[in-house]
Coordinates of C-alpha atoms and ligand atoms in Angstrom, one line a residue:
X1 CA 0.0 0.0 0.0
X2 CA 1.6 3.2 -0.8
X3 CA 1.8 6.3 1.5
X4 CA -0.2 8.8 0.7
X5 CA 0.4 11.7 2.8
X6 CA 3.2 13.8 1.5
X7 CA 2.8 16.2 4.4
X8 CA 1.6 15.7 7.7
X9 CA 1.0 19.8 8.3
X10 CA -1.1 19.9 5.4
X11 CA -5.0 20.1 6.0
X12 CA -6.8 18.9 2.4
X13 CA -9.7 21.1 1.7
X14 CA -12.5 18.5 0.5
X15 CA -15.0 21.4 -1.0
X16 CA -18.8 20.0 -1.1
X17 CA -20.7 23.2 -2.1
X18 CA -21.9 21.0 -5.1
X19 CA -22.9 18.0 -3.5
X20 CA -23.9 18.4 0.4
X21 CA -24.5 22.3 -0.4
X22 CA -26.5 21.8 -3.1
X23 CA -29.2 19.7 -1.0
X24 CA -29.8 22.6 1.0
X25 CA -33.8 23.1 0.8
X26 CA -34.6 26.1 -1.6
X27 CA -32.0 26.6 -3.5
X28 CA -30.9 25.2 -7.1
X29 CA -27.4 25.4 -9.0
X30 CA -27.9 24.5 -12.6
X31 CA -25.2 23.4 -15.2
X32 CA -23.4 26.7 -16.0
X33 CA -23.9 27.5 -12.4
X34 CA -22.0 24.5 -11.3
X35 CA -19.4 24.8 -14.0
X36 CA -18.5 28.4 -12.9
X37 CA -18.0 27.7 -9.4
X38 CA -15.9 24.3 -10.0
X39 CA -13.6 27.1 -12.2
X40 CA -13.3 29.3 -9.4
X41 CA -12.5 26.5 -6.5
X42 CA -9.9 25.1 -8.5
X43 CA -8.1 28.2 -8.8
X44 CA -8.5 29.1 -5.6
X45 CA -6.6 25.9 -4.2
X46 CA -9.1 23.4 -2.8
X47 CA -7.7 20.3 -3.3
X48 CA -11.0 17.6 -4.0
X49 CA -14.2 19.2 -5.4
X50 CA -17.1 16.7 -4.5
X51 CA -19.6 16.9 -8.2
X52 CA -22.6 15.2 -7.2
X53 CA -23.8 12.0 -6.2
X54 CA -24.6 10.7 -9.9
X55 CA -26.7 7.5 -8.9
X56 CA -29.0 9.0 -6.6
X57 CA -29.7 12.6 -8.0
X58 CA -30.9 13.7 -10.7
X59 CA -28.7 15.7 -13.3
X60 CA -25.8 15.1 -10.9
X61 CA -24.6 12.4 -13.5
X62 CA -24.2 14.5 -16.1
X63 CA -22.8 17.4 -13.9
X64 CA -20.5 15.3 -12.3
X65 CA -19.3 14.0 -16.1
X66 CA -19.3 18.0 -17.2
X67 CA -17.2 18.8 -13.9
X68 CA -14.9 16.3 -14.6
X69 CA -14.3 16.9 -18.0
X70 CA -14.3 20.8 -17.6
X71 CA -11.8 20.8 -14.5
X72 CA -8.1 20.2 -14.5
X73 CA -6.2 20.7 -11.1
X74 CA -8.4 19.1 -7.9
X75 CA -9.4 15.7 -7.5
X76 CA -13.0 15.3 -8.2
X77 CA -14.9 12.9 -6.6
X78 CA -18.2 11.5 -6.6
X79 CA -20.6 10.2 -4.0
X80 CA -22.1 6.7 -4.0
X81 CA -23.9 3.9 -1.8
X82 CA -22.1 1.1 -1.7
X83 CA -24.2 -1.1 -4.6
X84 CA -22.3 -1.7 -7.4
X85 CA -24.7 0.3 -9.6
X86 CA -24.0 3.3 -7.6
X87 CA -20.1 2.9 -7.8
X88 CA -20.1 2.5 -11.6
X89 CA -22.3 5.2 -11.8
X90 CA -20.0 7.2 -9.9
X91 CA -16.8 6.3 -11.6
X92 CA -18.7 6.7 -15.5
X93 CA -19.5 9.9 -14.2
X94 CA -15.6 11.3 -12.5
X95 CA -13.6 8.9 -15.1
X96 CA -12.1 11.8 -17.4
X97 CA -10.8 13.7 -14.2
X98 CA -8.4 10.3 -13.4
X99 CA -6.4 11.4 -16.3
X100 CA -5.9 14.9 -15.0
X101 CA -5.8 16.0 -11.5
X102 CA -7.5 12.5 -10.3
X103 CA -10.5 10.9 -9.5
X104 CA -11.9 9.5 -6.1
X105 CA -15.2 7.8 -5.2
X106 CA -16.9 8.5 -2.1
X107 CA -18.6 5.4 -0.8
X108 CA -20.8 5.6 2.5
X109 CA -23.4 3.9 4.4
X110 CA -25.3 4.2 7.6
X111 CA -23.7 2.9 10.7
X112 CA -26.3 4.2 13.0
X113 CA -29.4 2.2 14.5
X114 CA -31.6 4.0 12.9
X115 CA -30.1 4.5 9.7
X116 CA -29.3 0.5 9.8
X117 CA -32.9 -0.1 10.2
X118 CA -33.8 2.2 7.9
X119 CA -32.0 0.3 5.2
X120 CA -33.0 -2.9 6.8
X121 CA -29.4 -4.3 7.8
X122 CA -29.8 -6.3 11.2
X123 CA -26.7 -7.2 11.8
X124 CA -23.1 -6.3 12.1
X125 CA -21.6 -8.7 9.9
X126 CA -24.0 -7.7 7.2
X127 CA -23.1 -4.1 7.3
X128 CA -19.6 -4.6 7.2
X129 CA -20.5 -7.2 4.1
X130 CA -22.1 -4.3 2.2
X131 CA -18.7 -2.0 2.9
X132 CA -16.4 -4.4 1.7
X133 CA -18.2 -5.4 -1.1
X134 CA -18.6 -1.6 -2.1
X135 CA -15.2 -1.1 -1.6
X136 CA -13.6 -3.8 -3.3
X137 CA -15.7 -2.9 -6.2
X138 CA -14.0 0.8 -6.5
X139 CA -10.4 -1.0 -6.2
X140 CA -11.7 -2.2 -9.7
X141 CA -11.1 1.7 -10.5
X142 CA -9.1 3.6 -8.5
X143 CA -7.1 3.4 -5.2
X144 CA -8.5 6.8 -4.3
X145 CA -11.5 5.4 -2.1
X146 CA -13.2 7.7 0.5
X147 CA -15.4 5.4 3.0
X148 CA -17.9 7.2 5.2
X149 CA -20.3 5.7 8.1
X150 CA -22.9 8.0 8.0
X151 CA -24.3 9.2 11.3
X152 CA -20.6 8.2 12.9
X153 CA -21.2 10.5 15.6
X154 CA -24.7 8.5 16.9
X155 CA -23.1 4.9 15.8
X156 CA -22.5 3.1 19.1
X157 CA -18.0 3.8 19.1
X158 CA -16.4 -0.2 18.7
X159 CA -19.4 -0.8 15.9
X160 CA -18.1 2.4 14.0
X161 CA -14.7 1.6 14.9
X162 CA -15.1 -2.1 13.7
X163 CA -16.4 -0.9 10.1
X164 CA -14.0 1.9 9.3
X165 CA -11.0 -0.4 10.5
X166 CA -12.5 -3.1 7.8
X167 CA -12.9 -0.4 5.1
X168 CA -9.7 0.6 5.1
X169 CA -8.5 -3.2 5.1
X170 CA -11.1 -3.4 2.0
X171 CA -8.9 -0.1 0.1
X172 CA -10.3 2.6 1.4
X173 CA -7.5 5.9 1.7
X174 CA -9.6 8.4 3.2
X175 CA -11.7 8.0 6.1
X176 CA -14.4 10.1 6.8
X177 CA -15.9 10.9 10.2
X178 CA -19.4 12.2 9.0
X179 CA -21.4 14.1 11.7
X180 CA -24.5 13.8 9.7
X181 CA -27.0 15.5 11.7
X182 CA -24.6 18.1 13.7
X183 CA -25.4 15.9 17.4
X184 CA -21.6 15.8 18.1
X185 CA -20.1 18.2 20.5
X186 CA -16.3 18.7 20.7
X187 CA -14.8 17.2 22.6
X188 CA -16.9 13.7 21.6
X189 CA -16.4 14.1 17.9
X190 CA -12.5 15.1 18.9
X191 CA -11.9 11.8 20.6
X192 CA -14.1 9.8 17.8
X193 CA -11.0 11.2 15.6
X194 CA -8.2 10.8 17.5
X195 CA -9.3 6.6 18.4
X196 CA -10.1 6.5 14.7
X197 CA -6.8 7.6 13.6
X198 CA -4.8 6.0 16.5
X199 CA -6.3 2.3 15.6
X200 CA -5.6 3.0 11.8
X201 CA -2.0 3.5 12.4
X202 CA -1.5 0.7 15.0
X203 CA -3.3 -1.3 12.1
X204 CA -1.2 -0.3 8.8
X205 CA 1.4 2.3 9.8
X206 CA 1.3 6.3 9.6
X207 CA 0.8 8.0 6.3
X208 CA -1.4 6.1 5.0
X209 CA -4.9 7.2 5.2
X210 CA -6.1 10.4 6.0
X211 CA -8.7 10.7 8.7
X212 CA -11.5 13.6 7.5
X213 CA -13.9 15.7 8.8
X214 CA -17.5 16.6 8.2
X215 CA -20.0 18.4 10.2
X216 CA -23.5 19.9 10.2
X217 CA -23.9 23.0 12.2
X218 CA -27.9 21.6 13.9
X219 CA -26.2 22.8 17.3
X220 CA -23.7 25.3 16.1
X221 CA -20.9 23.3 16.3
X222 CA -19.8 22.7 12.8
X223 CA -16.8 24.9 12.9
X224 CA -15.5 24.4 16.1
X225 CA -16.0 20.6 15.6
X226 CA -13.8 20.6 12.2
X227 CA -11.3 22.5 13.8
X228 CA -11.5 20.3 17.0
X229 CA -10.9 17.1 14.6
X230 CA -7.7 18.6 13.1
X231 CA -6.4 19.2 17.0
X232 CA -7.6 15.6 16.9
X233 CA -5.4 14.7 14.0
X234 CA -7.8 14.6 10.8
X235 CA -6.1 16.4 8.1
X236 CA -9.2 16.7 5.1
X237 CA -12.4 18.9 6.1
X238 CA -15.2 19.0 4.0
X239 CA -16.6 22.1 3.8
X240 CA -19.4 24.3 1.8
X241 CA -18.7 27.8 0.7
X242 CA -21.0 30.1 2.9
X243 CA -21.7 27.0 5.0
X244 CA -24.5 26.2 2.5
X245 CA -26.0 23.1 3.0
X246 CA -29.3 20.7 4.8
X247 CA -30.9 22.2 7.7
X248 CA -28.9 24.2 9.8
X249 CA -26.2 23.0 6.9
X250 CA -22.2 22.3 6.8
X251 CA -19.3 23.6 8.1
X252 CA -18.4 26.7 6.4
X253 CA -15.3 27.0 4.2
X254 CA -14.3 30.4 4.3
X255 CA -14.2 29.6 8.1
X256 CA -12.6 26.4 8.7
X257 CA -9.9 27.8 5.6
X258 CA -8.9 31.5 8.5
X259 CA -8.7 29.8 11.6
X260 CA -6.0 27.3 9.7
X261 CA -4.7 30.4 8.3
X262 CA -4.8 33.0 11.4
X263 CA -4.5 30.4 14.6
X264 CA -2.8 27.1 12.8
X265 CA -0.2 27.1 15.5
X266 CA -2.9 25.8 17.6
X267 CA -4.0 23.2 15.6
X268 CA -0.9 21.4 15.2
X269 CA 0.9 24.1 12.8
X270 CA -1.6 23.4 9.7
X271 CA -1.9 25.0 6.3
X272 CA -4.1 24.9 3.5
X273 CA -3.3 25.3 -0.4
X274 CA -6.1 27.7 -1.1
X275 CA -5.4 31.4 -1.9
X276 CA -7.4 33.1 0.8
X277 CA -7.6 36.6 -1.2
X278 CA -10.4 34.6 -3.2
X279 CA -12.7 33.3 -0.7
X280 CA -14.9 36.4 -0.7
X281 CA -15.2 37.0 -4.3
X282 CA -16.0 33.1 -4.1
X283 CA -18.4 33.5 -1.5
X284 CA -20.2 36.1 -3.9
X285 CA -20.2 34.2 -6.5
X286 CA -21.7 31.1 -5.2
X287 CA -24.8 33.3 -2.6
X288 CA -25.2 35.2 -6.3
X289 CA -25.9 31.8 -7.8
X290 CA -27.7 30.2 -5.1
X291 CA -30.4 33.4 -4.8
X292 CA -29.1 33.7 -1.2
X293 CA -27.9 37.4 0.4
X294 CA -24.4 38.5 1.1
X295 CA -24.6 38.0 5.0
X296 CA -23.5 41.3 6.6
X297 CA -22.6 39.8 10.4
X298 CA -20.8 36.6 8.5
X299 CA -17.7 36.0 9.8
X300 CA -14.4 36.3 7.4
X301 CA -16.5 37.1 4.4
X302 CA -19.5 38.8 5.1
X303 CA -20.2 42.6 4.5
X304 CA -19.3 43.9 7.9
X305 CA -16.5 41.8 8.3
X306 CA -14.0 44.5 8.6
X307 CA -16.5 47.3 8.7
X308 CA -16.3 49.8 11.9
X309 CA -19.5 52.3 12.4
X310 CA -19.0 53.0 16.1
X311 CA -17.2 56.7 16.4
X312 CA -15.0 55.5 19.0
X313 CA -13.9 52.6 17.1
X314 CA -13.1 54.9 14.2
X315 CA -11.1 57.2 15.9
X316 CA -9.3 54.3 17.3
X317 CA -9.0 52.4 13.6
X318 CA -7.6 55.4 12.3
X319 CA -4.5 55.2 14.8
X320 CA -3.4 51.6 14.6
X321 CA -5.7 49.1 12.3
X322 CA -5.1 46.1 15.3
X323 CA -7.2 47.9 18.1
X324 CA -10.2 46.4 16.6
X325 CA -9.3 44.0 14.0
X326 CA -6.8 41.1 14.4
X327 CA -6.7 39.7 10.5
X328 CA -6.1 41.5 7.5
X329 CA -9.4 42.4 5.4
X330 CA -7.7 42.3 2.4
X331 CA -5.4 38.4 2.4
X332 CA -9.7 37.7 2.3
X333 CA -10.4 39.6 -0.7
X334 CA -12.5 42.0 1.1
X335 CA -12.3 46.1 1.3
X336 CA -9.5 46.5 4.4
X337 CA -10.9 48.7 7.5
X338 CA -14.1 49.9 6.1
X339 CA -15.6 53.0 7.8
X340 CA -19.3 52.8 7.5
X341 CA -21.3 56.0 8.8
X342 CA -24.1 55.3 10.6
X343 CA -25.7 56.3 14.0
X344 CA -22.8 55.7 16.2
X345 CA -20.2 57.3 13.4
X346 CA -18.2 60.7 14.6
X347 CA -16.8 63.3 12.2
X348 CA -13.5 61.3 12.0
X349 CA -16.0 58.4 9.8
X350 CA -17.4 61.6 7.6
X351 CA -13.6 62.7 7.0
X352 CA -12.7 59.1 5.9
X353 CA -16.0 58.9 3.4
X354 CA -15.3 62.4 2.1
X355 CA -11.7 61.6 1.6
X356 CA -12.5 58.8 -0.5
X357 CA -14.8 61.4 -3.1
X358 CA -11.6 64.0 -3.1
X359 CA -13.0 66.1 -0.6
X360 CA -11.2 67.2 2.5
X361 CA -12.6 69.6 5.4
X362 CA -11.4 72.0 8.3
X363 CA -12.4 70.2 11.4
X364 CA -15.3 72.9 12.2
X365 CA -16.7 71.8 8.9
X366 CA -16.2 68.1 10.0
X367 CA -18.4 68.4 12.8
X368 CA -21.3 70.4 11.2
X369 CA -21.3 68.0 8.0
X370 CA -21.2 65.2 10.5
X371 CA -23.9 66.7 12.9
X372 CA -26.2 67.4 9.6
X373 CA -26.1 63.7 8.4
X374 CA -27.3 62.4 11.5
X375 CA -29.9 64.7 11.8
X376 CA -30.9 64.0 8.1
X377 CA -30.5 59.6 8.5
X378 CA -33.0 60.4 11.7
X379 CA -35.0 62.2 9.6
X380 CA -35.4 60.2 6.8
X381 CA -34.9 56.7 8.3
X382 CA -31.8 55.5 7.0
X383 CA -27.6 55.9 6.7
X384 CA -26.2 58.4 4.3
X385 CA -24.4 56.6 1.2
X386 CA -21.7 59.0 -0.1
X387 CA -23.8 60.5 -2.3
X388 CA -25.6 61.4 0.4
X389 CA -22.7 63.0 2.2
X390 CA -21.7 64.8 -0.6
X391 CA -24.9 66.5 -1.4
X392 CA -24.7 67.9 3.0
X393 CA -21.4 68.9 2.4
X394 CA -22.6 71.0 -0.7
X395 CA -25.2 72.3 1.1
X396 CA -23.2 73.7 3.5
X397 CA -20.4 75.2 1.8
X398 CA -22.0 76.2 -1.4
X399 CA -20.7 74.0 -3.8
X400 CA -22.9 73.4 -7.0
X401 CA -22.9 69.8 -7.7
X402 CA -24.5 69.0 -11.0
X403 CA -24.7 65.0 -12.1
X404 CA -23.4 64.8 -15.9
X405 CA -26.1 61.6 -16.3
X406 CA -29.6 61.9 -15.7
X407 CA -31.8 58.3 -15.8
X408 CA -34.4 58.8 -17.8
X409 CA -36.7 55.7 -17.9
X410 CA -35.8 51.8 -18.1
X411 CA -37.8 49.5 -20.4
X412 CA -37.1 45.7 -19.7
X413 CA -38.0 43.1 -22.0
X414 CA -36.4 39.3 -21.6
X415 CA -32.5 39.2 -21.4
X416 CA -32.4 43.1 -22.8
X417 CA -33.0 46.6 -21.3
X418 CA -33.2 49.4 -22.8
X419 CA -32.0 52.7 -20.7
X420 CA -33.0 56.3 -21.7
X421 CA -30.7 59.1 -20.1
X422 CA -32.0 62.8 -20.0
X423 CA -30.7 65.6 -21.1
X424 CA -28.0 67.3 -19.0
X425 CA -25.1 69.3 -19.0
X426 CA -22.7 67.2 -19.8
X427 CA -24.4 64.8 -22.2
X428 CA -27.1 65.0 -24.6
X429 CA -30.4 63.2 -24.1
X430 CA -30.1 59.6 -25.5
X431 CA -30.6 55.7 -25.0
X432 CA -29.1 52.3 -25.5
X433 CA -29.6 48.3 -25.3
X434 CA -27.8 46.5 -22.3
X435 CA -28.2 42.5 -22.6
X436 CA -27.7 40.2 -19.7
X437 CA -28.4 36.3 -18.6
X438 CA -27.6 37.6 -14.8
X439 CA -30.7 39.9 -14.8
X440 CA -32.3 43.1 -15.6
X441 CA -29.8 45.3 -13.7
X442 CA -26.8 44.2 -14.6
X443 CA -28.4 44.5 -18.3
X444 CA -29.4 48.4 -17.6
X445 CA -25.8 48.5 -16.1
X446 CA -24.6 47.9 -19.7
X447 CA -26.9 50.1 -21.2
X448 CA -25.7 52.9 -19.4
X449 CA -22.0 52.1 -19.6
X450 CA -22.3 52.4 -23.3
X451 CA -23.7 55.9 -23.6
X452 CA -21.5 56.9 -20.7
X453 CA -18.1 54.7 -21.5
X454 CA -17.6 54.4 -17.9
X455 CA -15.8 51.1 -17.2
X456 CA -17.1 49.8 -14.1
X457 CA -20.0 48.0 -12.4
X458 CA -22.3 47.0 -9.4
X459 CA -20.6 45.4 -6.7
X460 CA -22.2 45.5 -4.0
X461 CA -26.4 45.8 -3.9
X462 CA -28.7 45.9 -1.3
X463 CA -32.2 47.2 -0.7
X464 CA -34.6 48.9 1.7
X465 CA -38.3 48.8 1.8
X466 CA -39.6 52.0 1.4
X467 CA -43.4 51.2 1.0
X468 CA -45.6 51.5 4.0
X469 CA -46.7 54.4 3.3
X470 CA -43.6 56.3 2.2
X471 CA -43.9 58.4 -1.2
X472 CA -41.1 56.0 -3.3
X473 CA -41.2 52.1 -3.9
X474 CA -38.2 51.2 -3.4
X475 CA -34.9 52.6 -2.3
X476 CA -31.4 50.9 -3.2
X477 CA -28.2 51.4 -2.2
X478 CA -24.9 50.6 -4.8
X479 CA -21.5 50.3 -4.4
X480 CA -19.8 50.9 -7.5
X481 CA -16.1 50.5 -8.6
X482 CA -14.1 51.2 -11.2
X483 CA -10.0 51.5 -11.4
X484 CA -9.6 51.1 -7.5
X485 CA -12.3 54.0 -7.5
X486 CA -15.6 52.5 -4.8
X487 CA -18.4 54.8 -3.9
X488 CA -21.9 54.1 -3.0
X489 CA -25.0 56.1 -3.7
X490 CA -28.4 55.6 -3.2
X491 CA -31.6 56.2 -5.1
X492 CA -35.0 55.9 -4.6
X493 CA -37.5 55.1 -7.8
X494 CA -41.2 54.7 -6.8
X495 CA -41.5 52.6 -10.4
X496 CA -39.6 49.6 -8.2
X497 CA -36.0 48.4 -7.8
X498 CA -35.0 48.2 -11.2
X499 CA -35.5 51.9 -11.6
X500 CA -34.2 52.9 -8.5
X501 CA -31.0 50.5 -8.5
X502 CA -30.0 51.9 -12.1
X503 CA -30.6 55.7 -11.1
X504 CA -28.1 54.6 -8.3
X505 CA -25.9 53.3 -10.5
X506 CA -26.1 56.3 -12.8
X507 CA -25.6 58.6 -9.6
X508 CA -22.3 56.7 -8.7
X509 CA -20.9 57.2 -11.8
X510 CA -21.8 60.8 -11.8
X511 CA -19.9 60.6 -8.1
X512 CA -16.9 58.6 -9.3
X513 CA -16.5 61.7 -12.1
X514 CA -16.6 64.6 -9.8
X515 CA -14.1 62.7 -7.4
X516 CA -11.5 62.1 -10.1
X517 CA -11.9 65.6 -11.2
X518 CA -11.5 67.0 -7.8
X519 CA -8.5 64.8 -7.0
X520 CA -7.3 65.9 -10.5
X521 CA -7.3 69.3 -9.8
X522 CA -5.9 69.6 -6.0
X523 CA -3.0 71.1 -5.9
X524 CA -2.3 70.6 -2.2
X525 CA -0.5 67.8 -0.5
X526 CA -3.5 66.2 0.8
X527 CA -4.6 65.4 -3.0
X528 CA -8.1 66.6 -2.3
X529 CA -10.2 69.6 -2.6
X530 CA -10.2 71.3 0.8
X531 CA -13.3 73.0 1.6
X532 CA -14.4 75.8 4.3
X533 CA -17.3 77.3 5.8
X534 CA -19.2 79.1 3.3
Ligands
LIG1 MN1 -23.4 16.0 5.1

């Protein structure tokens, strides 16, 4: 048998977005969906992508086929029971990834009382009969075999202990520890792991099957018991991006990937191959696909990550980064030490915002634009967008801000939209076609981009409900970028949230201009237009 663990310290990142996460109730990846995401985790660095479970659910087989074929990098591997059928069906469906970055087949089967009698095994003997038999069928294709009990953590120990120790005697190279319905709590599923991994090697030696991980978060654990299993000595987890997954679902990626990454040293000095600068713009990718929200209070990746409202945190922030955050934003992909303003927000968060659009102010001017944004998100029932901010600080010293795009009107029909601008100052009156398969916006995006030639796009989105009783529809907040320029405006369009999120769009743009133009024409230090009391 060869040995194959090259290093100890590494942790394999089994990704299951497309298999465990896509059972999650409510939610549907099709084909191009899948293949997009596979793209992106194999250049982020996991190192096994899990395609399906071909048998058992429908389309996986041909997904699982189209993964395989369009993927060169990660092992792929597919789920199966242990009939024969289902391991065929498995290996039909992985076969063109063996010739690339290899193929493994995932074989399980309930070890639990209930699941036994479920699938009407009575005995012991039996159960292990139907392992051996399913693994000594995928030694007919591979000797990359994955065997998981399912329900380990509520399968009586010596009866789980008994069938893994005869699976890996059958061929099996990966043993997974599946906490099926998230019932283990650490320190139980710890010391499952470490027994598991210690009777392994007292059986055939070190190195030569990896002991994995795999939890369900039904008690909030799902983290904290992958992370507790590599204390423990397993060296895969398998994850979902965003945690997606059944229930209360898996244990999230992004997660499991920065604690290896920030506080390895506590886990027996682990690293992972992926490329953590990618997890967030993954994490997008895959909630965009999945019709699920960006989560603002999620941790690593979420919106608020690194985001700091509170005044006193600001002020703070803007002296040393590490009083109030203790990873780096940006090795996550995500927009370093973000000052939000909100409620709690001083003047130091309005000097950060109006830095950004090439405005700077005298501290007297600080405070009153500060002081007049709070007074106007009280009034009006919501936080100033920069847009927002820019228009008080007009108001107050005079400034004549015209926009050089006006929205006109949006017509929609199937995959194109067609977006009239008005007449204004800078730009005649006109309109043009946008076509899109991600949706109406981001087809009036490309409308507007061509009468405008600006180069950038929506990257950030999120709404507010503005009709009980209020005059508009809908009200929408965008963050826009373009060339390392990020603003975000808000608009409110009472003919809905199309409207309103591409007259956002339009004002960012209009934003983005005046702020290049200011910090184009400062002549001071600073790089921005200083303004005073008018
Ligand atoms: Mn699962």
């Amino acid at each position: 048998m060869p040995e194959i663990i090259r290093d100890p310290s590494q942790v394999v990142i089994y990704d299951t977005t497309l298999r465990d996460g896509a059972q999650m109730p409510r939610i549907d990846f099709d084909l191009e969906d899948r293949i997009v995401i596979v793209g992106k985790l194999a250049q982020m660095g996991v190192d096994v992508i899990e395609a399906g479970f071909p048998f058992a659910v429908e389309g996986d087989f041909e997904a699982a086929r189209a993964i395989a074929e369009s993927v060169d990098g990660p092992t792929i591997s597919a789920l199966s029971r242990t009939r024969h059928s289902d391991i065929e069906a498995a290996w039909d469906a992985i076969e063109p990834a063996s010739h690339k970055g290899g193929a493994r087949i995932h074989t399980f089967i309930g070890t639990s009382d209930s699941h036994m009698e479920a699938l009407g095994i009575s005995s012991e003997a039996q159960l292990i009969e139907a392992v051996r038999s399913g693994i000594q069928k995928a030694t007919e294709y591979t000797d990359d075999i994955e065997f998981s009990p399912e329900d380990a953590s509520r399968t009586p120990f010596n009866r789980m202990l008994r069938v893994v120790l005869e699976a890996v005697d059958a061929g099996a190279t990966t043993i997974n520890i599946p906490d099926t319905v998230g019932f283990a709590v650490m320190q139980e599923y710890a010391q499952r792991i470490k027994v598991v991994k210690e009777q392994i090697e007292a059986k055939i030696g070190k190195g030569r099957v990896v002991v994995s991980a795999h939890c369900h978060d039904d008690l909030g654990w799902a983290t904290a018991n992958t992370m507790m299993a590599i204390a423990a000595g397993a060296r895969q987890a398998e994850v979902t991006i965003g945690g997606i997954g059944e229930r209360a679902s898996n244990a999230c990626e992004e997660e499991v990937v920065a604690n290896i990454e920030e506080r390895g040293d506590q886990f027996g000095g682990v690293y992972t191959n992926v490329d953590t600068s990618q997890l967030t713009p993954v994490y997008k990718e895959v909630m965009d696909r999945a019709g699920l929200p960006i989560q603002l209070n999620k941790a690593v990746v979420g919106r608020n990550a690194f985001a700091h409202e509170a005044g006193i945190h600001q002020h703070k922030m803007q002296k040393d980064r590490e009083t109030y955050e203790h990873m780096d934003g940006e090795e996550y992909g995500q927009v370093p030490a973000e000052m939000v303003l909100g409620k709690l927000s001083g003047w130091r968060g309005v000097e950060s915002r109006l830095k950004d659009i090439g405005i700077t102010a005298n501290s007297e001017m600080l405070i009153a634009i500060s002081e007049r944004s709070k007074a106007r998100s009280d009034e009006l029932g919501r936080r100033m967008a920069d847009n927002d901010i820019e228009e008080i600080a007009a108001e107050l010293t005079g400034e004549i801000v015209t926009d050089g795009v006006v929205f006109g009107s949006m017509v929609t029909s199937g995959d194109t939209v067609t977006v009239s601008l008005e007449d204004s100052e800078a730009r005649p009156a006109g309109k043009a076609e946008g076509v899109s398969d991600k949706g109406s916006i981001d087809a009036g995006c490309k409308a507007v981009n061509k009468m405008t030639g600006f180069a950038g796009d929506i990257v950030e989105w999120s709404g507010i409900s503005k009709s009980r009783g209020a005059a508009a529809a809908a009200g929408i907040y965008v963050t826009v970028a373009q060339n390392g320029n990020r603003v975000e405006a808000y608009a409110e369009d009472e003919r809905g949230v199309d409207a309103a999120s591409i007259k956002a769009y339009i004002k960012a743009i209009g934003l983005i201009e005046r702020s290049q133009a200011r910090l184009a024409t400062t002549p001071s230090t600073e790089n921005a237009k200083t303004v005073v009391a008018a």
